[in-house]
mmCIF file of C-alpha atoms in Angstrom:
data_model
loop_
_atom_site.group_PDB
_atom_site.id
_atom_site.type_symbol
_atom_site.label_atom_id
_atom_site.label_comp_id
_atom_site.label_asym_id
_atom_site.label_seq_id
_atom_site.Cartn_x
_atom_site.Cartn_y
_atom_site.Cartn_z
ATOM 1 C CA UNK N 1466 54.930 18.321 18.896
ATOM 2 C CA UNK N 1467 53.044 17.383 15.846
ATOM 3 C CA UNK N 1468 53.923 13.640 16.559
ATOM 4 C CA UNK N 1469 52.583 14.130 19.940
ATOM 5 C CA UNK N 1470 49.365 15.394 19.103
ATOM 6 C CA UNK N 1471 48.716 12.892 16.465
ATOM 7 C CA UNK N 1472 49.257 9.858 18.706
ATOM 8 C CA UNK N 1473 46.829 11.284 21.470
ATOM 9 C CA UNK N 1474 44.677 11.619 18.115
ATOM 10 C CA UNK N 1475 44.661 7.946 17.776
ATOM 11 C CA UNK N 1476 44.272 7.146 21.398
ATOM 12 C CA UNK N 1477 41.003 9.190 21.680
ATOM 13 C CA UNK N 1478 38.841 6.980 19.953
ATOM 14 C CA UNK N 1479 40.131 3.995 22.258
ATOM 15 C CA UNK N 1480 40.234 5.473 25.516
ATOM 16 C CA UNK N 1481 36.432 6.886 24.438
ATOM 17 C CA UNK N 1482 35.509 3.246 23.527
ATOM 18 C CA UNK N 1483 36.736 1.801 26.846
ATOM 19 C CA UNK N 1484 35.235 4.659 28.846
ATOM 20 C CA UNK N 1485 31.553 4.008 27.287
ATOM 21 C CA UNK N 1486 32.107 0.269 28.594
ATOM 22 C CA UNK N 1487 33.194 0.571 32.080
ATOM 23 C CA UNK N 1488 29.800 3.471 31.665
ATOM 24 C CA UNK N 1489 27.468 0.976 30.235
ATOM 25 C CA UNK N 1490 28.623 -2.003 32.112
ATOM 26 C CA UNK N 1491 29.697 -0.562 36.135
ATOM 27 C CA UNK N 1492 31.078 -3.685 37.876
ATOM 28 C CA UNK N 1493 31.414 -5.888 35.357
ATOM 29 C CA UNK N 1494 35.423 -6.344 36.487
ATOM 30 C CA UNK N 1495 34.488 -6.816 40.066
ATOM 31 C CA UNK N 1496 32.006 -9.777 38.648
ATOM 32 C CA UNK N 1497 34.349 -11.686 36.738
ATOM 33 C CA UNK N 1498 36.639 -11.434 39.955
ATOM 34 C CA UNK N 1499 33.833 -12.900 42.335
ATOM 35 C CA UNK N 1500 33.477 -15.568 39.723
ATOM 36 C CA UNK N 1501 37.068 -16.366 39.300
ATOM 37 C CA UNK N 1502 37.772 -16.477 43.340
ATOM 38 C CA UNK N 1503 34.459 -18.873 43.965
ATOM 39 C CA UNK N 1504 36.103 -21.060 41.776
ATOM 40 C CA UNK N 1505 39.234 -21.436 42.901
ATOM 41 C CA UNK N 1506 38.102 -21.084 46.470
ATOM 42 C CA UNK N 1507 36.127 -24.832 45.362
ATOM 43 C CA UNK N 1508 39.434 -26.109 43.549
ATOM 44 C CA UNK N 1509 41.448 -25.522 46.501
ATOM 45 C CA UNK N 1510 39.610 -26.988 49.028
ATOM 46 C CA UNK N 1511 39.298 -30.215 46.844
ATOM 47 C CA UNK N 1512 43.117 -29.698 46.154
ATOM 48 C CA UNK N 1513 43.964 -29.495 49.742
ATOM 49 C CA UNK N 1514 42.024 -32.393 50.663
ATOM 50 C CA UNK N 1515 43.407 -34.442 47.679
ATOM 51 C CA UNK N 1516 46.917 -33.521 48.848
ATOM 52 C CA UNK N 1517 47.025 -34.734 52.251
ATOM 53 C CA UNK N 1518 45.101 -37.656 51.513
ATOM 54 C CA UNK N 1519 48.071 -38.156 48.686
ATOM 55 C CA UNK N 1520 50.738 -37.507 51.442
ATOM 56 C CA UNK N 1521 49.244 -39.780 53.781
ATOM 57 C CA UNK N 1522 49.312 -42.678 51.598
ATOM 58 C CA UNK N 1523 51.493 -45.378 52.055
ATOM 59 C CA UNK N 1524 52.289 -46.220 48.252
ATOM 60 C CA UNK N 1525 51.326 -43.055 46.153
ATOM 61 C CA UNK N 1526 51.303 -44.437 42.805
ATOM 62 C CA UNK N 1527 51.949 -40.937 41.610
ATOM 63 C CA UNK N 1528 53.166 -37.579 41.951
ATOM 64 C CA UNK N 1529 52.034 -34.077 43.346
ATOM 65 C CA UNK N 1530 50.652 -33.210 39.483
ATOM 66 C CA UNK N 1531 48.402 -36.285 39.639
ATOM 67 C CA UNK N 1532 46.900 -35.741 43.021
ATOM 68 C CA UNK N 1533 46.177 -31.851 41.638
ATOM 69 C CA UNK N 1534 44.519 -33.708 38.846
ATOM 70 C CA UNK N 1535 42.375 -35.478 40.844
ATOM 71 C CA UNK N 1536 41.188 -32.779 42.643
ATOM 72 C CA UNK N 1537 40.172 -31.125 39.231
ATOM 73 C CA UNK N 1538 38.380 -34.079 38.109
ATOM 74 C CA UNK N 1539 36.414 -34.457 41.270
ATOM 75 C CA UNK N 1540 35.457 -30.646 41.429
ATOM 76 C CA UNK N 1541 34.184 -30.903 37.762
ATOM 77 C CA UNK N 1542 32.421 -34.038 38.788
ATOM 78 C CA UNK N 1543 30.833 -31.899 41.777
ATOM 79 C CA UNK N 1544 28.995 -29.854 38.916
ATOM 80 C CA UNK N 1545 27.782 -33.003 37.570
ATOM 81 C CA UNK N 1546 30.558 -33.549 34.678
ATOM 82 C CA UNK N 1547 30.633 -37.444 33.672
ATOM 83 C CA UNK N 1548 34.190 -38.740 33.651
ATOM 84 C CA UNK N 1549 36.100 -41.572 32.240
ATOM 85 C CA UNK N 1550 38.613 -43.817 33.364
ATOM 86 C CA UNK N 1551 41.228 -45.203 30.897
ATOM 87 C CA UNK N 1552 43.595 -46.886 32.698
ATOM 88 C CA UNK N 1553 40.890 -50.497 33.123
ATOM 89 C CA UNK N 1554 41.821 -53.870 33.440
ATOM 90 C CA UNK N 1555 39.531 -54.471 30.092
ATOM 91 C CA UNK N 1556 41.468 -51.769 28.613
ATOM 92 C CA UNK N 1557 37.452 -50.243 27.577
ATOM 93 C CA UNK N 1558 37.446 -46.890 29.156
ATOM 94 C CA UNK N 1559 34.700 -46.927 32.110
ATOM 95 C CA UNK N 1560 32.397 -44.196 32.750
ATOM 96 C CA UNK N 1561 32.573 -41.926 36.778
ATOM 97 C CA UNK N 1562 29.066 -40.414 36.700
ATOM 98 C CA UNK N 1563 27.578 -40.332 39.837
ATOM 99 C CA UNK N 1564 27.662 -36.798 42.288
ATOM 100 C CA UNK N 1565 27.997 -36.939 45.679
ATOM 101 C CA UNK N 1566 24.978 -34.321 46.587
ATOM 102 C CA UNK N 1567 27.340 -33.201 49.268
ATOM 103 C CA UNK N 1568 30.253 -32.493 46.726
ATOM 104 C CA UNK N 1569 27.046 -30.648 44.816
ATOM 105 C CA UNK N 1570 26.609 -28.064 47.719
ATOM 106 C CA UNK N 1571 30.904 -26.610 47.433
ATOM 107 C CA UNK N 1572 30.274 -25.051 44.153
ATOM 108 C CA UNK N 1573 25.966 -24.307 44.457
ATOM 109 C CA UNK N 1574 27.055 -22.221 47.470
ATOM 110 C CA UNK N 1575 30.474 -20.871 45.936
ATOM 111 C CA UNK N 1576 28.750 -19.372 43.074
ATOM 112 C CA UNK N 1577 25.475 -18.381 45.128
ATOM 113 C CA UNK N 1578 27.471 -16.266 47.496
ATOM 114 C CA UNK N 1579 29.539 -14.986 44.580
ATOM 115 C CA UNK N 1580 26.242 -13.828 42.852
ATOM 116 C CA UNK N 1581 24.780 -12.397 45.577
ATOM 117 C CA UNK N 1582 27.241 -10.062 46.718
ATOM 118 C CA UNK N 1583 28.289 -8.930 43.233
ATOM 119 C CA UNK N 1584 24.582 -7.534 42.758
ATOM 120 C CA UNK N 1585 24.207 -6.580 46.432
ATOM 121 C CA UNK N 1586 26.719 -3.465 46.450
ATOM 122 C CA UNK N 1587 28.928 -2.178 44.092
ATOM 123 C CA UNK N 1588 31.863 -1.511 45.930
ATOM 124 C CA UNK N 1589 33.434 1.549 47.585
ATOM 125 C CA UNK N 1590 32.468 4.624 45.611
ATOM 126 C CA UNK N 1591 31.658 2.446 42.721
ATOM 127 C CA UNK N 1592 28.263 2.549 40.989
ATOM 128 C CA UNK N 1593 25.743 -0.123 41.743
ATOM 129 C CA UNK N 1594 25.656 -3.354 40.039
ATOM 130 C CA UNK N 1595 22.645 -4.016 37.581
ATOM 131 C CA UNK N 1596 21.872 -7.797 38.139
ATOM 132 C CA UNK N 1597 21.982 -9.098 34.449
ATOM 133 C CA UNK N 1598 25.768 -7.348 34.899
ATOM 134 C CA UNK N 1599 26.547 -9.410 38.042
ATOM 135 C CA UNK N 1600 25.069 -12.653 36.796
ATOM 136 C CA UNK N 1601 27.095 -12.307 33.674
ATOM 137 C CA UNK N 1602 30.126 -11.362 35.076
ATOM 138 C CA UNK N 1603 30.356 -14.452 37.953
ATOM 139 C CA UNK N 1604 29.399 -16.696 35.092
ATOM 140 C CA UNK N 1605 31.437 -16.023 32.909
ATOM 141 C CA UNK N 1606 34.724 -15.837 35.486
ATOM 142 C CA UNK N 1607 33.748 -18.977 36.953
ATOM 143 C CA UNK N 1608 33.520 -20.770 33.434
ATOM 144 C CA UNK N 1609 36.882 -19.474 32.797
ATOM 145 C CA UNK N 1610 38.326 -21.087 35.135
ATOM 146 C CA UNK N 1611 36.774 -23.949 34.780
ATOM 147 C CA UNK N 1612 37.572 -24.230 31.448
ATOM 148 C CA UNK N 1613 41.342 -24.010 32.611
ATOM 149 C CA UNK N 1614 40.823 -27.059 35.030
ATOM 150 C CA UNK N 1615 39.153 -29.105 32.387
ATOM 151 C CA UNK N 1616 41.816 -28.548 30.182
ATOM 152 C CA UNK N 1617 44.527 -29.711 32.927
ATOM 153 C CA UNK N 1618 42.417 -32.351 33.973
ATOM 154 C CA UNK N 1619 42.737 -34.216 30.025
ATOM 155 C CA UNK N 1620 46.138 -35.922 30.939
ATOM 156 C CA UNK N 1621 45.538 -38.130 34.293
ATOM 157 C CA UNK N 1622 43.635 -41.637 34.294
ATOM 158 C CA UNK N 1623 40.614 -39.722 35.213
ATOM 159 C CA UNK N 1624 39.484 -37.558 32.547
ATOM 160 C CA UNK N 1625 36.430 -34.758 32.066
ATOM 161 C CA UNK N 1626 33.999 -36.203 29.547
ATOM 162 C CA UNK N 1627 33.362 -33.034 27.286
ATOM 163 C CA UNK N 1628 29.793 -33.424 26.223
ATOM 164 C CA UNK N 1629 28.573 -33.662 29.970
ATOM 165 C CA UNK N 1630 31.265 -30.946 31.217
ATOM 166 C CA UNK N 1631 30.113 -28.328 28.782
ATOM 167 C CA UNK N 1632 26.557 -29.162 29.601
ATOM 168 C CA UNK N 1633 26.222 -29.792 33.021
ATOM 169 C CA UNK N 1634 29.175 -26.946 34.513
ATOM 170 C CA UNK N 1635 27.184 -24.417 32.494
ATOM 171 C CA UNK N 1636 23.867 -25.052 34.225
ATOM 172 C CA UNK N 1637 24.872 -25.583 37.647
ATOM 173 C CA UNK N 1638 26.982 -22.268 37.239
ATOM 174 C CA UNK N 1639 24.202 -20.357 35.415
ATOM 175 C CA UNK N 1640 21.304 -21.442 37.753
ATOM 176 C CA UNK N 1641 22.986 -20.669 41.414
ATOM 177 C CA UNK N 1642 24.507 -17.583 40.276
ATOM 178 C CA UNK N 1643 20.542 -16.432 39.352
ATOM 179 C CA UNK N 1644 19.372 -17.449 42.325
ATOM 180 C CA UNK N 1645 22.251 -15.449 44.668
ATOM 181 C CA UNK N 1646 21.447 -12.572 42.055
ATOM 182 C CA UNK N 1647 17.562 -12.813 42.947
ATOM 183 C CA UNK N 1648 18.479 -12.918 46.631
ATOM 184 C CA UNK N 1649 20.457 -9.793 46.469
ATOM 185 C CA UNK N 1650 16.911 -8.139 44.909
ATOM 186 C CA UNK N 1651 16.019 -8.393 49.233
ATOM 187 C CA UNK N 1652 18.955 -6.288 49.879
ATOM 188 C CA UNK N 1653 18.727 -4.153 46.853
ATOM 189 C CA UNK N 1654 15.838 -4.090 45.233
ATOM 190 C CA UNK N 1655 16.810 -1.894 42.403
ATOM 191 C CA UNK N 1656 19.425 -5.037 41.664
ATOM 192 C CA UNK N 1657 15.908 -6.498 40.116
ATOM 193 C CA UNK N 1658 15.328 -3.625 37.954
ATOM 194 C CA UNK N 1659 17.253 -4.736 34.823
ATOM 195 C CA UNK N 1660 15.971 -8.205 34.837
ATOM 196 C CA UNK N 1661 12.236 -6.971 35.235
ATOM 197 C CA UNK N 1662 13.036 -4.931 32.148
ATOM 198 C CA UNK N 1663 14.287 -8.177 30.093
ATOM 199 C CA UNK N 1664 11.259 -10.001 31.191
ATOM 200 C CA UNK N 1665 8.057 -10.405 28.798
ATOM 201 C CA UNK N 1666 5.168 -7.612 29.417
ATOM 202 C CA UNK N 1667 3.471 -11.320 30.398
ATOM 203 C CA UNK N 1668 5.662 -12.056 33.079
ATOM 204 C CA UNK N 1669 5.702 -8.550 34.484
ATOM 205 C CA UNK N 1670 2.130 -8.198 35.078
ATOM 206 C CA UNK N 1671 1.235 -10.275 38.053
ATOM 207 C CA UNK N 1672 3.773 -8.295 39.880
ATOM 208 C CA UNK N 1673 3.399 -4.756 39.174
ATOM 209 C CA UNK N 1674 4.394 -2.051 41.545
ATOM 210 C CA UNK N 1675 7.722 -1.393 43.658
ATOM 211 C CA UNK N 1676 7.044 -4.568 45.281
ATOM 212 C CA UNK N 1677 8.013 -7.003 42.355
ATOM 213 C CA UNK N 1678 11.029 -7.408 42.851
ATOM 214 C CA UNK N 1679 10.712 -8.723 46.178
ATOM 215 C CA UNK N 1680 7.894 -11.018 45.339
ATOM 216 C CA UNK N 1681 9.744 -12.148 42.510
ATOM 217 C CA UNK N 1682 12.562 -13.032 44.582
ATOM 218 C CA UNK N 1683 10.536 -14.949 47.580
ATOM 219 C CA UNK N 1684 9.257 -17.108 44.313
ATOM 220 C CA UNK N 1685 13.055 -17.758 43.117
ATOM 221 C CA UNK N 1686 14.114 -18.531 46.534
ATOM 222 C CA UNK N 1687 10.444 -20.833 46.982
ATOM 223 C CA UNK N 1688 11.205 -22.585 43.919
ATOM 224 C CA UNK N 1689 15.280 -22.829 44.998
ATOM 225 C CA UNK N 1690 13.772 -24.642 48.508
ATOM 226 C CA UNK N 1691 11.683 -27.098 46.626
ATOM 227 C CA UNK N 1692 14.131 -28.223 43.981
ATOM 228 C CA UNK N 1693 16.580 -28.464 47.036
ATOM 229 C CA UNK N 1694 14.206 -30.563 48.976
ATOM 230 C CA UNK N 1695 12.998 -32.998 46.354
#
């Protein structure tokens, strides 16, 4: 009995710790899913279309594992990654740096719609989702598995150049999960509340009032439509 009591003992303190978390952070799990599933939602589709273009080829010069990394390759280089190609006639590896803008749009709108509905409701009887919680949470699944298909994508003749993957993924990730956060702010505006608090007093004082959030978010989404246009 003594034994017993002792081990709950040492439990307490953990169980306490990882209570306080899921307290402080509500949602954070169901982030890091979103994140994970937009990103293999964009790897599948690429690995699909890979695939059957692989089957339907005459003379494959490889097998299933290189067609899968070709489809990670090209879904890094959708985030604007720079690759290399070793296998030249030169034998000088050759740089693969130019995005298709319609490759660009799989993982903008993956990670947008991710965002978005990660801050927009917290799930069924689950508290709401702060938006610095949901941004956090789809970046950081998302970069996890991209990490993963950088990794798998070292050993095929088209390889992830690291400098440019660990830039570029990053950003693309980082900026279209903001602006699906800042869209949510239109569905819930109290989604807006903990990024108004992390702003500057500066930036918080053209927009005072219960309406900031919404003006703030008809700026993201003005600035979003002009960077999209030019």
């Amino acid at each position: 009995m003594a034994d017993v009591i002792e081990m709950t003992a040492r439990r307490t303190p953990l169980s306490s710790l990882l209570t306080r978390i899921r307290y402080r952070t509500p949602g954070l799990g169901a982030s890091l899913l979103n994140g994970a599933v937009a990103a293999g939602l964009g790897l599948g589709a690429l690995a699909v279309l890979v695939i059957v273009l692989w089957i339907s080829s005459p003379y494959p010069d490889s097998g299933p594992g290189g067609a899968l990394q070709v489809a990670a390759v090209l879904w890094l280089l959708a985030h604007g990654a720079e690759l290399v190609r070793a296998d030249t006639l030169s034998g000088v590896p050759a740089p693969v740096g130019v995005t298709p803008l319609l490759l660009l749009m799989l993982p903008v709108w993956l990670v947008h719609r991710a965002a978005r509905d990660a801050a927009a409701d917290g799930g069924d009887g689950a508290p709401l989702v702060s938006g610095p919680t949901a941004w956090t949470g789809v970046v950081l699944g998302y970069l996890g598995v991209g990490a993963g298909a950088a990794v798998y994508a070292t050993g095929g003749e088209l390889r992830p150049e690291w400098f440019w993957t660990a830039v570029c993924v990053p950003l693309v990730v980082m900026g279209a999960a903001g602006v699906g956060v800042w869209t949510a702010c239109e569905l819930r505006p109290e989604a807006a509340d903990g990024l108004l608090g992390a702003m500057p007093m500066r930036g918080r004082r053209p927009a005072p009032g219960a309406e900031s959030p919404a003006r703030l978010a008809a700026a993201a989404r003005a600035a979003g439509a002009g960077a999209a246009a030019l």
